[in-house]
């Protein structure tokens, strides 16, 4: 959620499927939501307000429904508010207000939303779900997701490109978890065996996040060594020139 800004982008090498999904699905929903975004602008609503409301809706959907085991309805509520990501961005473009503040707010509230979603899973498995193993897996998903994001941000803050996306990034974590949760919730409508989708999804996210974390740490280690070697090269050359005199 949040306003797009030029400095917000990061290098990526999307697959054909991801590129097509982004090109067509996002473009479709952008066209559909543009009139609504224009309506909000006319009513004096700011993109930041939409970002905050969208995050509040996601948090409420996750922390109200998921701890009760209402995964279907919780996912429906979360999905509805996730569309604020397109609405506030659309509003920012119409207003010409792309900014560093918008990118910062967007990124910060994304972490809040992620924490609420996996926090909802944790509360369920620690309570009514009565499964301490899956509770621990959910905790790992929450923590590893935050650390994966941190490694990218921290590496870039010290001047490294961190030129790797990794196996499971935020979009994949959320899509896998939310789709599985939504289908798992259909167990209450009489669909047999489908409740096992969520545990499987959480294990996939946990393993994928661990692999991604390792990929990013290894990349930062390599890029750091390369940067230090490049910085030392001119100094070594200078010393060699002086020794030759």
PDB file of N, CA and C in Angstrom, residues 69 73 83:
ATOM      1  N   UNK A  69     -10.601 -18.664  13.718  1.00  0.00           N
ATOM      2  CA  UNK A  69     -10.650 -19.747  12.741  1.00  0.00           C
ATOM      3  C   UNK A  69     -11.514 -19.432  11.542  1.00  0.00           C
ATOM      4  N   UNK A  73     -13.729 -15.683   5.701  1.00  0.00           N
ATOM      5  CA  UNK A  73     -14.208 -14.308   5.805  1.00  0.00           C
ATOM      6  C   UNK A  73     -13.076 -13.340   6.128  1.00  0.00           C
ATOM      7  N   UNK A  83      -6.960  -3.773  -1.996  1.00  0.00           N
ATOM      8  CA  UNK A  83      -7.127  -2.962  -3.189  1.00  0.00           C
ATOM      9  C   UNK A  83      -6.804  -1.490  -2.941  1.00  0.00           C
TER      10      UNK A  83
END
